[in-house]
Amino acid sequence: MNILEKVVLKVLEDQQNIRLIRELLQTLYTSLCTLVQRVGKSVLVGNINMWVYRMETILHWQQQLNSIQITRPAFQGLTLTDLPLCLQLNIMQRLSDGRDLVSLGQVAPDLHVLSEDRLLWKKLCQYHFSERQIRKRLILSDKGQLDWKKMYFKLVRCYPRKEQYGDTLQLCRHCHILSWKGTDHPCTANNPESCSVSLSPQDFINLFKF
């Protein structure tokens, strides 16, 4: 709870990763609700009133996150909508979460038109899901075309999305040394780069399984 409190305070201060922390808190709250209801049979340690108090604290954090008002910096110059349409679309293609595309489309009418681009949603589906998964969830629009946007959100509910991380750990298969991507370690292999593999958080946890 102390760690969560510091994370929430950091998000409130920086106004970044708000949705991610909201989802984390919601998942935690839902899990605690299930455990508290099974009092006497659950794995919760300590007084039940303490856990109820912690749940109230989580609800308070959620209310704080929901009340965040994003402040716009005083900026004189070009904005996203001032860029050529091809560049705006190119930027949108860098987004890996369909919810971000929907949110961006709500900023301005011109961005809304771009956010509905069929090719944009098609690439997003193909990035996260296999061809076999896509074939199982085909949805046609009123015009008889594939509705890639609806298909994306249908696929998200059925299959896990491709994981993305800003920074990943690297495991050297030659030295068996862990290091952050972009940092070097004194590897004795002839070609150190070919020996490094990226580790997801789950891969890192699996290293400790016996």
mmCIF file of C-alpha atoms in Angstrom:
data_model
loop_
_atom_site.group_PDB
_atom_site.id
_atom_site.type_symbol
_atom_site.label_atom_id
_atom_site.label_comp_id
_atom_site.label_asym_id
_atom_site.label_seq_id
_atom_site.Cartn_x
_atom_site.Cartn_y
_atom_site.Cartn_z
ATOM 1 C CA MET A 1 0.000 0.000 0.000
ATOM 2 C CA ASN A 2 2.923 2.337 0.724
ATOM 3 C CA ILE A 3 4.358 1.662 -2.734
ATOM 4 C CA LEU A 4 0.953 2.222 -4.346
ATOM 5 C CA GLU A 5 0.558 5.500 -2.493
ATOM 6 C CA LYS A 6 3.886 6.774 -3.830
ATOM 7 C CA VAL A 7 2.928 5.669 -7.357
ATOM 8 C CA VAL A 8 -0.420 7.486 -7.145
ATOM 9 C CA LEU A 9 1.233 10.652 -5.792
ATOM 10 C CA LYS A 10 3.748 10.517 -8.641
ATOM 11 C CA VAL A 11 0.966 10.195 -11.218
ATOM 12 C CA LEU A 12 -0.983 13.055 -9.641
ATOM 13 C CA GLU A 13 2.143 15.197 -9.796
ATOM 14 C CA ASP A 14 3.304 14.308 -13.318
ATOM 15 C CA GLN A 15 -0.145 13.665 -14.878
ATOM 16 C CA GLN A 16 1.294 10.721 -16.805
ATOM 17 C CA ASN A 17 0.234 7.051 -17.070
ATOM 18 C CA ILE A 18 -3.124 7.919 -15.501
ATOM 19 C CA ARG A 19 -5.125 5.195 -17.237
ATOM 20 C CA LEU A 20 -2.525 2.529 -16.445
ATOM 21 C CA ILE A 21 -2.704 3.249 -12.713
ATOM 22 C CA ARG A 22 -6.499 3.454 -12.821
ATOM 23 C CA GLU A 23 -6.601 -0.059 -14.286
ATOM 24 C CA LEU A 24 -4.115 -1.304 -11.695
ATOM 25 C CA LEU A 25 -6.178 0.087 -8.813
ATOM 26 C CA GLN A 26 -9.433 -1.227 -10.276
ATOM 27 C CA THR A 27 -7.977 -4.736 -10.644
ATOM 28 C CA LEU A 28 -6.675 -4.630 -7.082
ATOM 29 C CA TYR A 29 -9.990 -3.354 -5.706
ATOM 30 C CA THR A 30 -11.950 -6.065 -7.540
ATOM 31 C CA SER A 31 -9.638 -8.778 -6.218
ATOM 32 C CA LEU A 32 -9.891 -7.473 -2.657
ATOM 33 C CA CYS A 33 -13.695 -7.364 -2.900
ATOM 34 C CA THR A 34 -13.697 -11.066 -3.757
ATOM 35 C CA LEU A 35 -11.334 -11.927 -0.923
ATOM 36 C CA VAL A 36 -13.126 -9.818 1.701
ATOM 37 C CA GLN A 37 -16.461 -11.442 0.831
ATOM 38 C CA ARG A 38 -14.880 -14.826 1.509
ATOM 39 C CA VAL A 39 -13.851 -13.825 5.041
ATOM 40 C CA GLY A 40 -12.662 -16.862 6.968
ATOM 41 C CA LYS A 41 -11.811 -18.734 3.758
ATOM 42 C CA SER A 42 -9.452 -16.293 2.024
ATOM 43 C CA VAL A 43 -5.695 -15.829 2.265
ATOM 44 C CA LEU A 44 -5.957 -12.288 3.649
ATOM 45 C CA VAL A 45 -3.743 -11.812 6.697
ATOM 46 C CA GLY A 46 -4.795 -9.457 9.489
ATOM 47 C CA ASN A 47 -7.974 -7.834 10.727
ATOM 48 C CA ILE A 48 -10.790 -7.677 8.171
ATOM 49 C CA ASN A 49 -11.511 -4.046 9.151
ATOM 50 C CA MET A 50 -7.968 -3.117 8.095
ATOM 51 C CA TRP A 51 -8.581 -4.535 4.626
ATOM 52 C CA VAL A 52 -11.872 -2.655 4.366
ATOM 53 C CA TYR A 53 -9.998 0.529 5.295
ATOM 54 C CA ARG A 54 -7.413 -0.210 2.592
ATOM 55 C CA MET A 55 -10.188 -0.665 0.038
ATOM 56 C CA GLU A 56 -11.603 2.718 1.025
ATOM 57 C CA THR A 57 -8.134 4.177 0.509
ATOM 58 C CA ILE A 58 -7.999 2.681 -2.990
ATOM 59 C CA LEU A 59 -11.405 4.217 -3.786
ATOM 60 C CA HIS A 60 -10.094 7.584 -2.577
ATOM 61 C CA TRP A 61 -7.071 7.280 -4.891
ATOM 62 C CA GLN A 62 -9.365 6.429 -7.794
ATOM 63 C CA GLN A 63 -11.446 9.545 -7.110
ATOM 64 C CA GLN A 64 -8.281 11.660 -7.084
ATOM 65 C CA LEU A 65 -7.181 10.214 -10.427
ATOM 66 C CA ASN A 66 -10.633 10.746 -11.938
ATOM 67 C CA SER A 67 -10.592 14.411 -10.888
ATOM 68 C CA ILE A 68 -7.274 15.176 -12.600
ATOM 69 C CA GLN A 69 -7.497 18.126 -14.966
ATOM 70 C CA ILE A 70 -4.700 17.999 -17.517
ATOM 71 C CA THR A 71 -3.047 21.419 -17.670
ATOM 72 C CA ARG A 72 -1.863 22.638 -21.034
ATOM 73 C CA PRO A 73 1.514 24.386 -21.076
ATOM 74 C CA ALA A 74 1.638 27.890 -22.477
ATOM 75 C CA PHE A 75 2.981 27.094 -25.927
ATOM 76 C CA GLN A 76 3.206 29.372 -28.901
ATOM 77 C CA GLY A 77 3.844 27.478 -32.102
ATOM 78 C CA LEU A 78 2.647 24.592 -34.226
ATOM 79 C CA THR A 79 0.220 22.039 -32.835
ATOM 80 C CA LEU A 80 -0.545 18.524 -34.070
ATOM 81 C CA THR A 81 -3.425 19.704 -36.242
ATOM 82 C CA ASP A 82 -1.132 22.254 -37.948
ATOM 83 C CA LEU A 83 0.975 19.439 -39.418
ATOM 84 C CA PRO A 84 0.217 18.006 -42.877
ATOM 85 C CA LEU A 85 -2.410 15.255 -42.821
ATOM 86 C CA CYS A 86 0.118 12.605 -43.874
ATOM 87 C CA LEU A 87 2.286 13.443 -40.850
ATOM 88 C CA GLN A 88 -0.699 13.412 -38.492
ATOM 89 C CA LEU A 89 -1.642 9.970 -39.788
ATOM 90 C CA ASN A 90 1.956 8.805 -39.470
ATOM 91 C CA ILE A 91 1.976 9.856 -35.811
ATOM 92 C CA MET A 92 -1.292 8.009 -35.195
ATOM 93 C CA GLN A 93 0.228 4.867 -36.655
ATOM 94 C CA ARG A 94 2.759 4.918 -33.796
ATOM 95 C CA LEU A 95 -0.007 4.445 -31.215
ATOM 96 C CA SER A 96 -0.370 0.821 -30.133
ATOM 97 C CA ASP A 97 -3.585 1.146 -28.117
ATOM 98 C CA GLY A 98 -6.917 1.623 -29.833
ATOM 99 C CA ARG A 99 -8.241 3.561 -26.839
ATOM 100 C CA ASP A 100 -5.550 6.186 -27.450
ATOM 101 C CA LEU A 101 -6.728 6.521 -31.047
ATOM 102 C CA VAL A 102 -10.322 7.022 -29.905
ATOM 103 C CA SER A 103 -9.236 9.616 -27.327
ATOM 104 C CA LEU A 104 -7.128 11.464 -29.882
ATOM 105 C CA GLY A 105 -10.076 11.514 -32.289
ATOM 106 C CA GLN A 106 -12.141 13.326 -29.665
ATOM 107 C CA VAL A 107 -9.724 16.263 -29.520
ATOM 108 C CA ALA A 108 -10.698 17.881 -32.809
ATOM 109 C CA PRO A 109 -13.026 17.130 -35.759
ATOM 110 C CA ASP A 110 -10.106 16.781 -38.191
ATOM 111 C CA LEU A 111 -8.385 14.279 -35.908
ATOM 112 C CA HIS A 112 -11.641 12.360 -35.566
ATOM 113 C CA VAL A 113 -11.767 11.851 -39.334
ATOM 114 C CA LEU A 114 -8.183 10.561 -39.359
ATOM 115 C CA SER A 115 -8.781 8.309 -36.348
ATOM 116 C CA GLU A 116 -11.511 6.485 -38.298
ATOM 117 C CA ASP A 117 -9.117 5.551 -41.115
ATOM 118 C CA ARG A 118 -9.681 1.872 -42.007
ATOM 119 C CA LEU A 119 -6.012 1.227 -42.832
ATOM 120 C CA LEU A 120 -5.010 2.604 -39.428
ATOM 121 C CA TRP A 121 -7.209 0.099 -37.605
ATOM 122 C CA LYS A 122 -6.227 -2.705 -39.963
ATOM 123 C CA LYS A 123 -2.532 -2.203 -39.142
ATOM 124 C CA LEU A 124 -3.372 -2.091 -35.440
ATOM 125 C CA CYS A 125 -5.201 -5.425 -35.681
ATOM 126 C CA GLN A 126 -2.374 -7.012 -37.655
ATOM 127 C CA TYR A 127 0.200 -5.713 -35.178
ATOM 128 C CA HIS A 128 -1.459 -7.229 -32.110
ATOM 129 C CA PHE A 129 -3.148 -10.340 -33.472
ATOM 130 C CA SER A 130 -2.358 -13.258 -35.745
ATOM 131 C CA GLU A 131 -4.060 -13.807 -39.083
ATOM 132 C CA ARG A 132 -5.849 -16.832 -37.655
ATOM 133 C CA GLN A 133 -7.246 -14.829 -34.738
ATOM 134 C CA ILE A 134 -8.410 -12.082 -37.107
ATOM 135 C CA ARG A 135 -10.181 -14.559 -39.416
ATOM 136 C CA LYS A 136 -12.203 -15.861 -36.463
ATOM 137 C CA ARG A 137 -13.517 -12.392 -35.587
ATOM 138 C CA LEU A 138 -14.463 -10.889 -38.954
ATOM 139 C CA ILE A 139 -17.045 -8.091 -38.771
ATOM 140 C CA LEU A 140 -18.567 -6.448 -41.847
ATOM 141 C CA SER A 141 -19.752 -2.849 -42.014
ATOM 142 C CA ASP A 142 -23.035 -1.721 -43.588
ATOM 143 C CA LYS A 143 -21.110 -1.207 -46.839
ATOM 144 C CA GLY A 144 -19.932 -4.813 -46.860
ATOM 145 C CA GLN A 145 -16.333 -3.932 -45.955
ATOM 146 C CA LEU A 146 -14.354 -5.279 -43.022
ATOM 147 C CA ASP A 147 -14.915 -3.043 -40.003
ATOM 148 C CA TRP A 148 -11.383 -3.082 -38.601
ATOM 149 C CA LYS A 149 -12.181 -0.774 -35.708
ATOM 150 C CA LYS A 150 -14.959 -2.995 -34.345
ATOM 151 C CA MET A 151 -12.811 -6.040 -35.021
ATOM 152 C CA TYR A 152 -9.960 -4.568 -32.958
ATOM 153 C CA PHE A 153 -12.092 -4.087 -29.852
ATOM 154 C CA LYS A 154 -13.681 -7.518 -30.379
ATOM 155 C CA LEU A 155 -10.220 -9.101 -30.625
ATOM 156 C CA VAL A 156 -9.014 -7.256 -27.509
ATOM 157 C CA ARG A 157 -11.800 -8.899 -25.509
ATOM 158 C CA CYS A 158 -10.881 -12.351 -26.830
ATOM 159 C CA TYR A 159 -7.078 -12.374 -27.028
ATOM 160 C CA PRO A 160 -4.153 -10.682 -25.253
ATOM 161 C CA ARG A 161 -2.538 -7.800 -27.103
ATOM 162 C CA LYS A 162 1.117 -7.769 -28.063
ATOM 163 C CA GLU A 163 3.126 -6.543 -25.093
ATOM 164 C CA GLN A 164 5.098 -3.320 -25.394
ATOM 165 C CA TYR A 165 7.703 -1.925 -23.023
ATOM 166 C CA GLY A 166 9.610 1.324 -23.139
ATOM 167 C CA ASP A 167 12.691 -0.291 -21.628
ATOM 168 C CA THR A 168 13.492 -3.982 -21.310
ATOM 169 C CA LEU A 169 16.036 -6.158 -19.623
ATOM 170 C CA GLN A 170 18.496 -8.056 -21.799
ATOM 171 C CA LEU A 171 19.826 -11.520 -20.997
ATOM 172 C CA CYS A 172 23.203 -12.474 -22.425
ATOM 173 C CA ARG A 173 23.025 -16.165 -23.334
ATOM 174 C CA HIS A 174 26.819 -16.309 -23.398
ATOM 175 C CA CYS A 175 27.595 -14.750 -19.986
ATOM 176 C CA HIS A 176 24.169 -15.271 -18.371
ATOM 177 C CA ILE A 177 24.237 -11.629 -17.270
ATOM 178 C CA LEU A 178 21.214 -9.319 -17.025
ATOM 179 C CA SER A 179 21.536 -5.730 -18.215
ATOM 180 C CA TRP A 180 19.274 -2.907 -19.362
ATOM 181 C CA LYS A 181 18.849 -2.426 -23.069
ATOM 182 C CA GLY A 182 21.353 0.136 -24.324
ATOM 183 C CA THR A 183 23.937 -0.594 -21.644
ATOM 184 C CA ASP A 184 26.985 -2.757 -22.252
ATOM 185 C CA HIS A 185 28.478 -5.475 -20.085
ATOM 186 C CA PRO A 186 31.986 -6.987 -20.445
ATOM 187 C CA CYS A 187 30.927 -9.866 -22.694
ATOM 188 C CA THR A 188 33.615 -12.266 -23.931
ATOM 189 C CA ALA A 189 31.627 -13.473 -26.939
ATOM 190 C CA ASN A 190 32.869 -12.680 -30.444
ATOM 191 C CA ASN A 191 29.543 -11.065 -31.319
ATOM 192 C CA PRO A 192 27.897 -9.844 -28.056
ATOM 193 C CA GLU A 193 24.843 -8.363 -29.796
ATOM 194 C CA SER A 194 23.796 -11.750 -31.186
ATOM 195 C CA CYS A 195 23.842 -13.233 -27.669
ATOM 196 C CA SER A 196 21.359 -10.761 -26.114
ATOM 197 C CA VAL A 197 17.657 -11.508 -25.901
ATOM 198 C CA SER A 198 14.955 -9.193 -24.559
ATOM 199 C CA LEU A 199 13.089 -10.251 -21.435
ATOM 200 C CA SER A 200 9.496 -9.286 -20.715
ATOM 201 C CA PRO A 201 8.436 -8.911 -17.065
ATOM 202 C CA GLN A 202 6.955 -12.420 -17.216
ATOM 203 C CA ASP A 203 10.192 -13.822 -18.687
ATOM 204 C CA PHE A 204 12.100 -12.203 -15.824
ATOM 205 C CA ILE A 205 9.797 -13.801 -13.251
ATOM 206 C CA ASN A 206 10.208 -17.169 -14.974
ATOM 207 C CA LEU A 207 13.943 -17.030 -14.315
ATOM 208 C CA PHE A 208 13.204 -17.638 -10.640
ATOM 209 C CA LYS A 209 11.034 -20.699 -11.193
ATOM 210 C CA PHE A 210 12.664 -23.987 -10.284
#
